[in-house]
Short mmCIF file of C-alpha atoms and ligand atoms in Angstrom, two decimals:
data_model
loop_
_atom_site.label_atom_id
_atom_site.label_comp_id
_atom_site.label_asym_id
_atom_site.label_seq_id
_atom_site.Cartn_x
_atom_site.Cartn_y
_atom_site.Cartn_z
CA MET A 1 116.73 135.80 97.09
CA ASN A 2 117.38 132.60 98.67
CA ARG A 3 114.58 130.20 99.70
CA ARG A 4 114.81 131.33 103.48
CA GLY A 5 114.77 134.82 102.34
CA PHE A 6 111.93 134.68 100.09
CA LEU A 7 109.90 132.77 102.77
CA ALA A 8 110.70 135.40 105.37
CA ALA A 9 109.49 138.28 102.88
CA GLY A 10 106.57 136.07 102.08
CA LEU A 11 105.41 136.02 105.45
CA ALA A 12 106.24 139.52 106.35
CA SER A 13 104.18 140.64 103.57
CA LEU A 14 101.39 138.31 104.46
CA GLY A 15 101.25 139.75 107.81
CA ALA A 16 101.21 143.36 106.40
CA ALA A 17 98.52 142.72 103.95
CA CYS A 18 96.10 141.26 106.47
CA GLY A 19 96.85 143.36 109.64
CA LEU A 20 97.73 140.33 111.64
CA PRO A 21 99.41 140.82 114.89
CA GLN A 22 102.83 139.36 114.47
CA PRO A 23 103.34 136.85 117.41
CA LYS A 24 103.61 133.37 116.02
CA PRO A 25 100.66 131.43 116.80
CA GLU A 26 101.03 128.24 119.13
CA THR A 27 101.39 125.14 116.86
CA ALA A 28 101.15 121.20 117.50
CA SER A 29 97.66 120.39 117.00
CA PRO A 30 96.17 122.34 120.16
CA ARG A 31 92.82 121.15 121.34
CA VAL A 32 90.38 124.10 120.87
CA SER A 33 86.78 124.25 122.33
CA LEU A 34 84.64 124.87 119.30
CA SER A 35 82.61 127.70 120.75
CA ASP A 36 85.68 129.79 121.99
CA VAL A 37 86.71 130.52 118.45
CA LYS A 38 86.04 133.97 117.25
CA ARG A 39 87.85 134.16 113.85
CA LEU A 40 89.12 131.42 111.82
CA VAL A 41 91.92 132.52 109.33
CA ALA A 42 93.00 130.56 106.50
CA GLN A 43 96.27 131.72 105.47
CA ARG A 44 99.34 130.83 103.28
CA VAL A 45 102.59 130.49 105.12
CA ASP A 46 105.13 129.35 102.55
CA PRO A 47 104.55 130.72 98.73
CA ILE A 48 107.33 128.34 97.54
CA ALA A 49 105.53 125.07 98.46
CA GLY A 50 102.30 126.79 98.69
CA ARG A 51 101.92 125.39 102.28
CA CYS A 52 98.91 126.99 104.20
CA ARG A 53 97.13 126.71 107.64
CA TYR A 54 94.04 127.64 109.82
CA VAL A 55 94.79 130.05 112.59
CA ALA A 56 92.14 129.91 115.43
CA ASP A 57 91.70 133.29 117.08
CA LEU A 58 90.37 132.89 120.86
CA GLY A 59 90.32 136.42 121.67
CA THR A 60 93.21 135.91 124.27
CA ARG A 61 95.39 133.49 122.13
CA ARG A 62 95.80 132.42 118.31
CA LEU A 63 96.60 128.73 117.46
CA ALA A 64 97.60 127.11 114.31
CA GLN A 65 95.89 124.00 113.35
CA PRO A 66 93.75 123.39 115.87
CA ILE A 67 91.64 120.47 116.63
CA LEU A 68 88.37 121.63 117.42
CA TYR A 69 86.09 119.85 120.23
CA ALA A 70 82.47 120.42 120.86
CA ARG A 71 79.48 118.58 122.95
CA SER A 72 76.61 117.98 120.64
CA GLY A 73 74.44 120.83 120.71
CA GLU A 74 77.42 123.31 121.38
CA SER A 75 77.40 126.39 119.23
CA PHE A 76 80.02 127.95 116.90
CA ASP A 77 79.67 131.71 115.98
CA ALA A 78 82.95 133.00 114.25
CA LEU A 79 84.11 135.11 111.33
CA ILE A 80 86.00 133.05 108.64
CA GLU A 81 88.77 135.30 107.23
CA ASN A 82 90.51 134.50 104.12
CA ALA A 83 94.02 135.53 103.70
CA LEU A 84 94.52 133.22 100.64
CA PRO A 85 95.28 134.54 97.37
CA GLN A 86 92.27 132.42 96.17
CA PRO A 87 88.55 132.23 97.12
CA THR A 88 87.90 129.60 99.90
CA THR A 89 85.18 128.58 101.96
CA VAL A 90 85.04 126.41 105.31
CA HIS A 91 82.98 123.23 105.00
CA PHE A 92 81.98 121.31 108.07
CA HIS A 93 82.17 117.76 106.64
CA GLY A 94 79.50 115.60 108.16
CA LEU A 95 77.58 118.17 109.92
CA THR A 96 73.89 118.84 109.81
CA LEU A 97 73.94 122.54 108.51
CA PRO A 98 71.45 124.91 106.84
CA GLN A 99 72.87 125.72 103.16
CA SER A 100 73.98 129.02 104.20
CA GLN A 101 76.30 127.84 106.79
CA ASP A 102 77.48 124.65 105.00
CA GLY A 103 80.54 126.29 103.21
CA ALA A 104 79.95 124.11 100.01
CA GLY A 105 81.20 125.92 97.14
CA PHE A 106 77.99 128.09 96.14
CA ASP A 107 79.35 131.12 98.02
CA PRO A 108 82.85 131.32 98.15
CA ILE A 109 84.92 134.06 100.24
CA ALA A 110 86.86 135.95 97.94
CA PRO A 111 90.71 136.63 98.94
CA GLY A 112 90.82 139.31 101.78
CA ALA A 113 87.23 138.98 102.69
CA SER A 114 85.43 137.13 105.46
CA LYS A 115 82.15 135.70 106.45
CA ARG A 116 80.47 135.40 109.85
CA VAL A 117 79.66 131.56 110.18
CA ARG A 118 77.30 130.46 113.15
CA PHE A 119 75.48 127.01 113.68
CA GLN A 120 74.77 124.54 116.37
CA VAL A 121 75.96 120.98 116.30
CA GLN A 122 73.22 118.55 115.74
CA ASN A 123 75.04 115.72 115.25
CA ARG A 124 76.05 112.61 117.48
CA SER A 125 79.63 112.31 118.85
CA GLY A 126 82.18 111.24 116.06
CA LEU A 127 85.05 112.65 114.47
CA TYR A 128 84.07 115.36 111.98
CA TRP A 129 86.35 117.64 110.17
CA PHE A 130 86.53 120.91 108.12
CA HIS A 131 88.15 121.95 104.66
CA PRO A 132 87.74 124.41 102.02
CA HIS A 133 85.11 123.67 99.16
CA PRO A 134 85.78 126.34 96.55
CA GLN A 135 85.01 125.09 93.09
CA GLY A 136 88.26 124.50 91.12
CA PHE A 137 90.66 125.12 94.15
CA THR A 138 89.46 122.43 96.63
CA ALA A 139 92.23 119.77 95.94
CA GLU A 140 94.83 122.31 95.77
CA GLN A 141 94.07 124.12 99.11
CA VAL A 142 93.35 120.79 101.24
CA TYR A 143 96.79 119.42 99.93
CA ALA A 144 98.45 122.65 101.05
CA GLY A 145 97.13 121.70 104.77
CA LEU A 146 93.86 123.26 105.02
CA ALA A 147 92.17 120.47 106.76
CA GLY A 148 91.11 120.33 110.45
CA LEU A 149 89.56 117.94 112.71
CA LEU A 150 86.23 118.16 114.76
CA VAL A 151 85.82 115.92 117.53
CA VAL A 152 82.08 115.99 118.86
CA THR A 153 81.43 114.14 122.08
CA ASP A 154 78.12 113.18 123.83
CA GLU A 155 77.13 111.03 126.76
CA GLU A 156 77.52 107.65 124.83
CA ASP A 157 81.10 108.92 123.90
CA GLN A 158 82.03 109.43 127.28
CA ALA A 159 80.34 106.13 128.75
CA LEU A 160 82.62 104.55 126.34
CA ASP A 161 86.06 106.29 127.27
CA ALA A 162 84.83 105.50 131.01
CA ALA A 163 84.27 101.77 130.39
CA LEU A 164 87.77 101.62 128.37
CA ALA A 165 89.48 103.44 131.53
CA LEU A 166 91.20 105.42 128.89
CA ALA A 167 94.29 107.07 129.97
CA PRO A 168 94.16 110.82 128.63
CA PRO A 169 97.07 110.50 126.31
CA ASN A 170 95.18 107.46 124.88
CA ARG A 171 92.58 109.10 122.85
CA LEU A 172 93.89 110.56 119.59
CA ALA A 173 91.93 112.06 116.65
CA LEU A 174 94.30 111.72 113.71
CA ALA A 175 93.86 113.12 110.15
CA ILE A 176 96.10 111.16 107.54
CA ALA A 177 97.11 112.78 104.29
CA ASP A 178 99.63 111.81 101.73
CA ALA A 179 102.33 114.21 100.33
CA ARG A 180 104.71 114.00 97.82
CA VAL A 181 108.03 114.73 99.44
CA GLU A 182 111.45 114.86 98.36
CA LYS A 183 114.52 115.21 100.40
CA GLY A 184 112.54 115.92 103.35
CA LEU A 185 110.70 118.78 101.75
CA ILE A 186 106.91 118.78 100.80
CA ARG A 187 106.70 119.43 97.11
CA PRO A 188 103.84 122.04 95.97
CA TYR A 189 100.75 120.79 94.23
CA ALA A 190 101.52 120.35 90.82
CA PRO A 191 99.20 117.40 89.51
CA SER A 192 99.57 116.70 85.70
CA ALA A 193 96.60 116.26 83.36
CA ALA A 194 96.84 112.67 83.94
CA ASP A 195 96.88 113.12 87.61
CA CYS A 196 93.47 115.31 87.47
CA VAL A 197 92.09 112.15 86.35
CA ALA A 198 93.36 109.44 88.43
CA GLY A 199 93.86 111.78 91.46
CA TRP A 200 97.18 113.50 93.14
CA ILE A 201 98.89 110.78 95.28
CA GLY A 202 101.98 111.21 97.63
CA ASN A 203 104.72 108.90 98.46
CA GLN A 204 104.72 109.97 102.27
CA ALA A 205 102.00 110.22 105.02
CA LEU A 206 101.37 113.26 106.78
CA VAL A 207 99.54 112.80 110.07
CA ASN A 208 98.19 115.91 111.86
CA GLY A 209 100.57 117.79 109.51
CA LYS A 210 103.54 115.86 110.44
CA LEU A 211 105.85 113.61 108.43
CA ASP A 212 107.05 110.38 110.25
CA ALA A 213 104.55 111.06 113.08
CA GLY A 214 104.57 109.09 116.28
CA TRP A 215 102.63 109.46 119.75
CA THR A 216 103.26 108.28 123.13
CA VAL A 217 100.42 106.41 124.78
CA ALA A 218 100.03 104.32 128.12
CA PRO A 219 99.44 100.50 128.31
CA GLY A 220 95.89 99.70 127.91
CA TRP A 221 93.26 100.63 125.55
CA VAL A 222 93.91 103.12 122.87
CA ARG A 223 91.23 104.81 120.94
CA LEU A 224 91.76 106.40 117.73
CA GLN A 225 89.61 108.44 115.75
CA ILE A 226 91.18 108.51 112.41
CA LEU A 227 90.23 110.45 109.07
CA ASN A 228 91.43 110.03 105.59
CA ALA A 229 92.31 113.26 104.41
CA CYS A 230 94.30 112.52 101.43
CA ASN A 231 93.25 114.03 98.14
CA ALA A 232 92.94 110.70 96.36
CA ARG A 233 94.98 107.72 98.19
CA GLY A 234 92.66 105.17 99.78
CA LEU A 235 94.10 103.56 102.81
CA LEU A 236 93.80 99.84 104.14
CA LEU A 237 94.60 100.51 107.64
CA GLY A 238 96.45 97.93 109.82
CA PHE A 239 98.66 97.81 112.85
CA GLN A 240 102.20 95.83 113.09
CA ASP A 241 104.17 95.06 116.48
CA ARG A 242 107.53 94.42 114.80
CA ASP A 243 109.04 93.15 118.00
CA LYS A 244 106.70 90.55 118.03
CA ASP A 245 104.75 88.92 115.25
CA ALA A 246 106.30 90.50 112.74
CA GLY A 247 104.31 90.29 109.38
CA ASN A 248 101.24 89.56 111.43
CA LEU A 249 98.51 91.98 112.18
CA VAL A 250 97.50 93.38 115.46
CA PRO A 251 93.98 92.88 115.94
CA PHE A 252 91.55 95.82 116.85
CA HIS A 253 87.91 96.62 117.24
CA LEU A 254 86.04 98.82 114.91
CA LEU A 255 83.89 101.26 117.35
CA GLY A 256 82.39 103.79 114.91
CA THR A 257 82.28 105.37 111.44
CA ASP A 258 81.90 108.85 110.05
CA GLY A 259 78.81 109.51 111.98
CA GLY A 260 79.50 108.18 115.47
CA LEU A 261 79.71 104.83 117.12
CA LEU A 262 78.11 101.68 115.92
CA ALA A 263 75.75 99.60 117.95
CA THR A 264 78.36 96.88 118.65
CA PRO A 265 82.02 96.53 118.43
CA ARG A 266 83.49 94.35 115.33
CA ASP A 267 86.76 92.48 115.55
CA LEU A 268 89.17 93.16 112.80
CA ASP A 269 92.74 93.40 111.64
CA ARG A 270 92.47 95.88 108.68
CA VAL A 271 89.96 98.46 107.34
CA PHE A 272 89.50 100.32 104.25
CA LEU A 273 89.42 103.98 104.70
CA HIS A 274 88.93 106.05 101.85
CA GLY A 275 88.90 109.88 101.11
CA GLY A 276 86.75 111.74 103.60
CA GLU A 277 85.97 108.35 105.68
CA ARG A 278 86.28 108.39 109.44
CA VAL A 279 87.01 105.08 111.56
CA ASP A 280 86.85 105.06 115.35
CA ILE A 281 88.86 102.10 116.52
CA ALA A 282 90.19 100.65 120.01
CA ILE A 283 93.35 98.64 120.28
CA ASP A 284 94.85 97.18 123.44
CA VAL A 285 98.41 98.06 123.62
CA ASN A 286 99.04 96.20 126.84
CA GLY A 287 102.26 94.13 126.78
CA ARG A 288 103.63 95.84 123.53
CA ARG A 289 106.60 98.45 123.18
CA ALA A 290 105.46 100.10 119.85
CA LEU A 291 102.80 99.73 117.07
CA HIS A 292 103.12 100.80 113.69
CA ALA A 293 100.17 102.06 111.72
CA VAL A 294 100.62 101.21 107.98
CA SER A 295 98.36 101.09 104.87
CA LEU A 296 98.71 97.71 103.51
CA GLU A 297 99.41 97.23 99.78
CA PHE A 298 96.05 96.40 98.08
CA ASP A 299 94.65 96.41 94.47
CA ALA A 300 92.96 99.53 93.98
CA ARG A 301 91.30 98.56 90.66
CA HIS A 302 92.25 101.50 88.69
CA HIS A 303 91.52 100.78 85.27
CA ALA A 304 93.52 102.57 82.51
CA GLN A 305 91.74 105.26 80.97
CA SER A 306 92.65 107.28 77.88
CA ALA A 307 92.87 110.71 79.63
CA PRO A 308 90.61 113.41 78.54
CA ALA A 309 91.71 116.68 76.96
CA PRO A 310 93.25 118.59 79.87
CA HIS A 311 90.54 120.06 81.65
CA ARG A 312 90.71 122.74 84.49
CA HIS A 313 87.81 124.36 86.48
CA PRO A 314 87.19 127.57 84.81
CA ALA A 315 87.42 129.49 87.99
CA ARG A 316 91.14 129.02 88.14
CA GLU A 317 91.55 131.18 85.07
CA ARG A 318 91.13 134.16 87.45
CA TYR A 319 93.62 133.16 90.24
CA ALA A 320 97.30 132.03 90.56
CA PRO A 321 98.05 128.53 92.08
CA LEU A 322 99.29 128.62 95.72
CA ALA A 323 102.72 127.85 94.54
CA GLN A 324 104.03 128.82 91.17
CA GLU A 325 103.16 125.32 89.63
CA SER A 326 100.87 124.28 86.77
CA VAL A 327 97.70 122.58 87.69
CA CYS A 328 96.00 119.91 85.68
CA GLU A 329 98.07 121.05 82.33
CA THR A 330 101.15 119.17 81.73
CA SER A 331 101.65 115.72 80.53
CA LEU A 332 103.78 113.67 82.86
CA PRO A 333 107.49 114.07 82.46
CA PRO A 334 109.32 110.64 81.19
CA GLU A 335 111.16 110.13 84.09
CA ALA A 336 107.92 109.90 86.20
CA LYS A 337 107.85 106.05 85.95
CA ASP A 338 107.90 104.95 89.69
CA LEU A 339 105.41 107.66 90.89
CA PRO A 340 103.60 106.47 94.14
CA SER A 341 100.23 104.77 93.18
CA ASP A 342 97.01 104.36 95.07
CA GLY A 343 96.95 100.72 96.74
CA GLY A 344 100.64 100.98 97.47
CA GLU A 345 102.34 100.08 100.94
CA LEU A 346 102.24 103.61 103.19
CA ALA A 347 103.84 103.70 106.61
CA LEU A 348 101.35 106.04 108.46
CA PHE A 349 102.61 106.69 112.32
CA THR A 350 104.04 105.12 115.37
CA LEU A 351 102.48 104.52 118.78
CA ARG A 352 105.21 104.12 121.52
CA VAL A 353 104.04 102.60 124.65
CA GLU A 354 105.38 103.90 127.98
CA GLY A 355 104.65 103.87 131.63
CA ARG A 356 102.77 101.34 133.69
CA GLY A 357 99.08 100.50 133.18
CA PRO A 358 96.40 97.95 134.37
CA ASP A 359 97.61 94.57 134.49
CA ARG A 360 94.58 93.67 132.03
CA ALA A 361 92.65 96.32 130.14
CA PRO A 362 88.72 96.12 130.73
CA ALA A 363 86.61 94.17 128.74
CA LEU A 364 85.21 96.13 125.53
CA PRO A 365 81.53 97.11 126.14
CA ALA A 366 79.24 94.44 124.10
CA ARG A 367 77.00 97.66 123.20
CA LEU A 368 78.49 100.96 122.19
CA SER A 369 75.28 102.90 121.06
CA ALA A 370 71.58 102.98 120.39
CA LEU A 371 72.32 103.06 116.68
CA SER A 372 69.53 101.06 114.96
CA GLU A 373 70.09 98.30 112.23
CA ALA A 374 69.96 99.92 108.56
CA SER A 375 66.89 99.13 107.14
CA SER A 376 65.10 99.53 103.79
CA PRO A 377 62.01 102.08 104.34
CA THR A 378 58.87 100.55 102.71
CA ASP A 379 57.77 102.60 99.61
CA ALA A 380 60.69 104.86 99.35
CA PRO A 381 61.27 105.70 95.78
CA THR A 382 64.81 104.27 94.32
CA ARG A 383 66.89 106.96 92.60
CA ARG A 384 69.39 105.25 90.04
CA ILE A 385 72.83 106.85 89.87
CA ARG A 386 75.42 106.09 87.72
CA LEU A 387 79.21 106.79 88.04
CA ASP A 388 80.79 106.78 84.62
CA PHE A 389 84.00 108.08 82.66
CA ASP A 390 83.22 110.89 80.34
CA GLU A 391 85.41 111.19 77.30
CA ARG A 392 85.72 115.14 77.35
CA THR A 393 85.35 115.76 81.09
CA GLY A 394 86.67 112.97 82.97
CA PHE A 395 84.44 111.07 85.67
CA ALA A 396 80.85 112.27 85.78
CA ILE A 397 77.87 111.43 87.77
CA ASP A 398 74.99 110.33 85.17
CA GLN A 399 77.00 111.59 82.51
CA ALA A 400 75.57 114.80 82.94
CA PRO A 401 77.96 118.28 83.31
CA TYR A 402 77.59 119.90 86.65
CA ALA A 403 76.52 123.47 86.85
CA ILE A 404 76.66 125.06 90.23
CA ASP A 405 73.10 126.74 90.01
CA GLU A 406 71.33 123.36 89.00
CA THR A 407 68.60 121.97 90.99
CA GLY A 408 70.16 118.75 90.65
CA PHE A 409 68.07 115.86 92.73
CA ALA A 410 65.00 117.44 93.70
CA VAL A 411 63.72 115.99 97.01
CA GLY A 412 60.99 116.75 99.64
CA ARG A 413 61.82 117.64 103.36
CA GLY A 414 61.34 114.55 105.45
CA ALA A 415 61.28 112.17 102.20
CA ARG A 416 62.92 108.96 102.25
CA GLU A 417 65.00 107.45 99.30
CA ILE A 418 66.89 104.44 98.28
CA TRP A 419 69.96 105.35 96.29
CA GLU A 420 71.08 102.89 93.93
CA ILE A 421 74.65 103.91 92.89
CA LYS A 422 76.37 101.84 90.19
CA ASN A 423 80.10 102.26 89.46
CA SER A 424 80.90 101.24 85.89
CA PRO A 425 83.33 97.94 85.64
CA ILE A 426 86.17 100.11 83.78
CA SER A 427 86.22 102.81 86.61
CA MET A 428 88.15 103.83 89.67
CA PRO A 429 87.18 103.65 93.18
CA HIS A 430 84.85 106.81 93.87
CA PRO A 431 84.24 107.89 97.71
CA MET A 432 80.98 109.54 97.01
CA HIS A 433 79.92 111.95 99.59
CA VAL A 434 76.50 113.60 100.53
CA HIS A 435 76.56 117.11 102.49
CA GLY A 436 73.95 117.55 105.17
CA PHE A 437 72.64 114.24 105.67
CA GLY A 438 73.92 110.91 107.02
CA PHE A 439 72.97 107.76 105.42
CA ARG A 440 72.92 103.92 105.92
CA VAL A 441 73.99 101.14 103.68
CA LEU A 442 71.88 98.56 102.61
CA ARG A 443 73.61 96.25 100.42
CA ARG A 444 76.39 95.91 97.86
CA GLN A 445 76.73 93.83 94.66
CA GLY A 446 79.47 93.30 92.22
CA THR A 447 82.47 93.82 94.48
CA PHE A 448 85.43 91.99 93.30
CA GLY A 449 88.90 91.05 93.91
CA ALA A 450 90.74 91.53 97.10
CA ALA A 451 88.15 93.93 98.34
CA ARG A 452 85.29 91.12 98.17
CA ARG A 453 87.15 88.90 100.93
CA LEU A 454 86.58 92.14 103.27
CA ALA A 455 83.00 92.37 102.75
CA THR A 456 81.97 90.22 105.40
CA GLU A 457 78.89 91.74 106.55
CA PRO A 458 75.29 90.80 105.44
CA GLY A 459 74.31 92.22 102.17
CA GLY A 460 77.74 92.14 100.99
CA ARG A 461 78.65 94.94 103.21
CA PHE A 462 82.01 96.11 104.57
CA PRO A 463 82.32 96.37 108.48
CA THR A 464 82.35 100.17 108.14
CA ASP A 465 78.95 100.04 106.26
CA LEU A 466 77.35 99.03 109.17
CA GLY A 467 77.54 102.67 110.72
CA LEU A 468 76.10 105.93 110.17
CA LYS A 469 77.86 107.33 107.09
CA ASP A 470 78.16 110.26 105.08
CA THR A 471 81.10 109.11 102.58
CA VAL A 472 81.02 105.78 101.04
CA LEU A 473 83.35 104.26 98.50
CA ALA A 474 81.77 102.70 95.47
CA TRP A 475 84.46 100.08 93.80
CA PRO A 476 84.45 99.54 90.02
CA ASN A 477 81.64 97.28 89.01
CA GLU A 478 79.99 97.68 92.26
CA THR A 479 76.14 98.79 92.90
CA LEU A 480 75.30 99.83 96.37
CA TRP A 481 72.05 100.76 97.85
CA LEU A 482 71.79 103.54 100.49
CA ALA A 483 68.89 104.72 102.66
CA LEU A 484 68.59 108.34 102.92
CA ASP A 485 66.26 110.42 105.06
CA PHE A 486 65.98 114.22 104.11
CA ALA A 487 64.65 115.26 107.44
CA LEU A 488 65.86 118.41 108.47
CA PRO A 489 65.96 120.26 112.05
CA PRO A 490 63.12 122.33 112.95
CA GLN A 491 65.15 125.38 113.30
CA ALA A 492 64.43 128.57 111.46
CA ALA A 493 67.93 128.54 109.89
CA PHE A 494 66.59 125.42 107.97
CA GLY A 495 63.53 127.14 106.64
CA GLY A 496 62.78 127.56 102.86
CA PRO A 497 64.55 125.33 100.09
CA GLN A 498 67.94 124.11 101.24
CA ARG A 499 70.56 123.13 98.49
CA TYR A 500 73.17 120.47 99.47
CA MET A 501 75.87 118.67 97.37
CA PHE A 502 76.41 115.03 96.32
CA HIS A 503 80.05 114.39 95.07
CA CYS A 504 83.05 112.17 94.67
CA HIS A 505 85.47 113.00 97.60
CA ASN A 506 88.57 112.16 95.29
CA LEU A 507 89.41 116.00 95.31
CA GLU A 508 90.75 115.87 91.86
CA HIS A 509 87.42 114.36 90.83
CA GLU A 510 85.35 116.88 92.99
CA ASP A 511 87.35 119.81 91.36
CA ALA A 512 86.68 118.10 87.85
CA MET A 513 82.98 118.42 89.03
CA MET A 514 81.90 114.85 89.35
CA MET A 515 79.01 116.42 91.40
CA ARG A 516 75.36 116.89 91.79
CA ASN A 517 73.09 119.40 93.76
CA ILE A 518 70.42 117.83 95.84
CA THR A 519 67.70 120.65 96.32
CA VAL A 520 65.49 119.84 99.38
CA THR A 521 62.11 121.65 99.42
CU1 LIG B 1 84.48 116.84 102.50
CU2 LIG B 1 81.91 118.38 99.96
O1 LIG B 1 83.35 117.72 101.30
CU1 LIG B 2 80.92 117.57 103.19
CU1 LIG B 3 85.79 109.92 91.94
#
């Protein structure tokens, strides 16, 4: 069978196997209201390249790869269906959810099975996202295309759009991933043993699932909410106007981070965005014809590690990969010399400016939200956490092997803690993520190299550290201090002990169990 024939056969058998109606779901990142979703299906659409997608069933229509929108306080109540040949879950990254709805890897959905998930959005406005979280398969499934955006709005968010006089096409929610592309085709997930230590890096950007992505906007302010959905690549985001100041970067304003708007905007010309992190930015495109978003070259400070023995999650023994490729098993082929690397320059997407707009964009509001300054709670205990390399298993938290049923960090409901996270000097950048709770960054120490120059805020912090965060990068040699508040909402769903996860969002590290549980009692 040729490739097309095989693909068609695969699609037909997929449809038959899960009894889905055959009409093709509409595509192109449609907007869907969170509360309208009746079923959310994770399915494989291409067994050759292993590509997958989410399909939202609204009862009347089915939409592929939707962007979900919700007002703060809105509810979700849907059946999550696993039409993949592997276990999966849907984790809503950044949302405050009870353990039973969090979609962490504790309770995966078996192939062919489904699970009802319901919750209310407790969070502020901001860009959140959803992705699979089954132990051992997360990296492969996210790379395969299973990552969706959830835009949460509220009054502060709408007041900002009004103040910016934002034209509807000028507000965009973007997920940036990187893929290995050869001759225009996305290659299947096939990390070598070394890629499973350092992370799987692509050579081209996929923005909302598209290669060479571009959007047309009107003159005036453009508001971009951007997620780094890469498995392992860090981005240093900047914008170029190649008609004008070639080589110079176009200034923009940082409006918000993972968990919503900052108190006041920050003027920048570049910003780091690592796996799982989000930024909300405003950029004035008046008088420009096009802007090119790029990831600028930077020193990612990966230190050579002797690779540990090939290590895969034991759950992988029972299920085949999404494409017929090996995962974390092979050593690099000798011709693999110039593979893309973290910190290498990467073209991201283009904004074309068309039409007539205001002569001058309105002034940016000085105050964006009521977010308070990060402060260190008095008499909060400090928890010391070390990120290290373990010779047998790779990167680990506190040199301890992870067990899915471990208590991990035991914290009292409503307790406040300071977390001191120290990354070792001979290491890699690790984007560390906490489920269920946003946190504030208090201070950084030991940042070196090029990154140090961008740590322009008090306490050695980066501008993105000023916001509410759920994922934060620990550079090699750095120590960071975070303030966490383990208060949970009063609703019955949050009653009893609740277990969450703390892990590295480099997805190869996540699958290699650079992870710890947090048990709230
Ligand atoms: Cu975005 Cu535990 O994940
Ligand atoms: Cu998460
Ligand atoms: Cu890591």
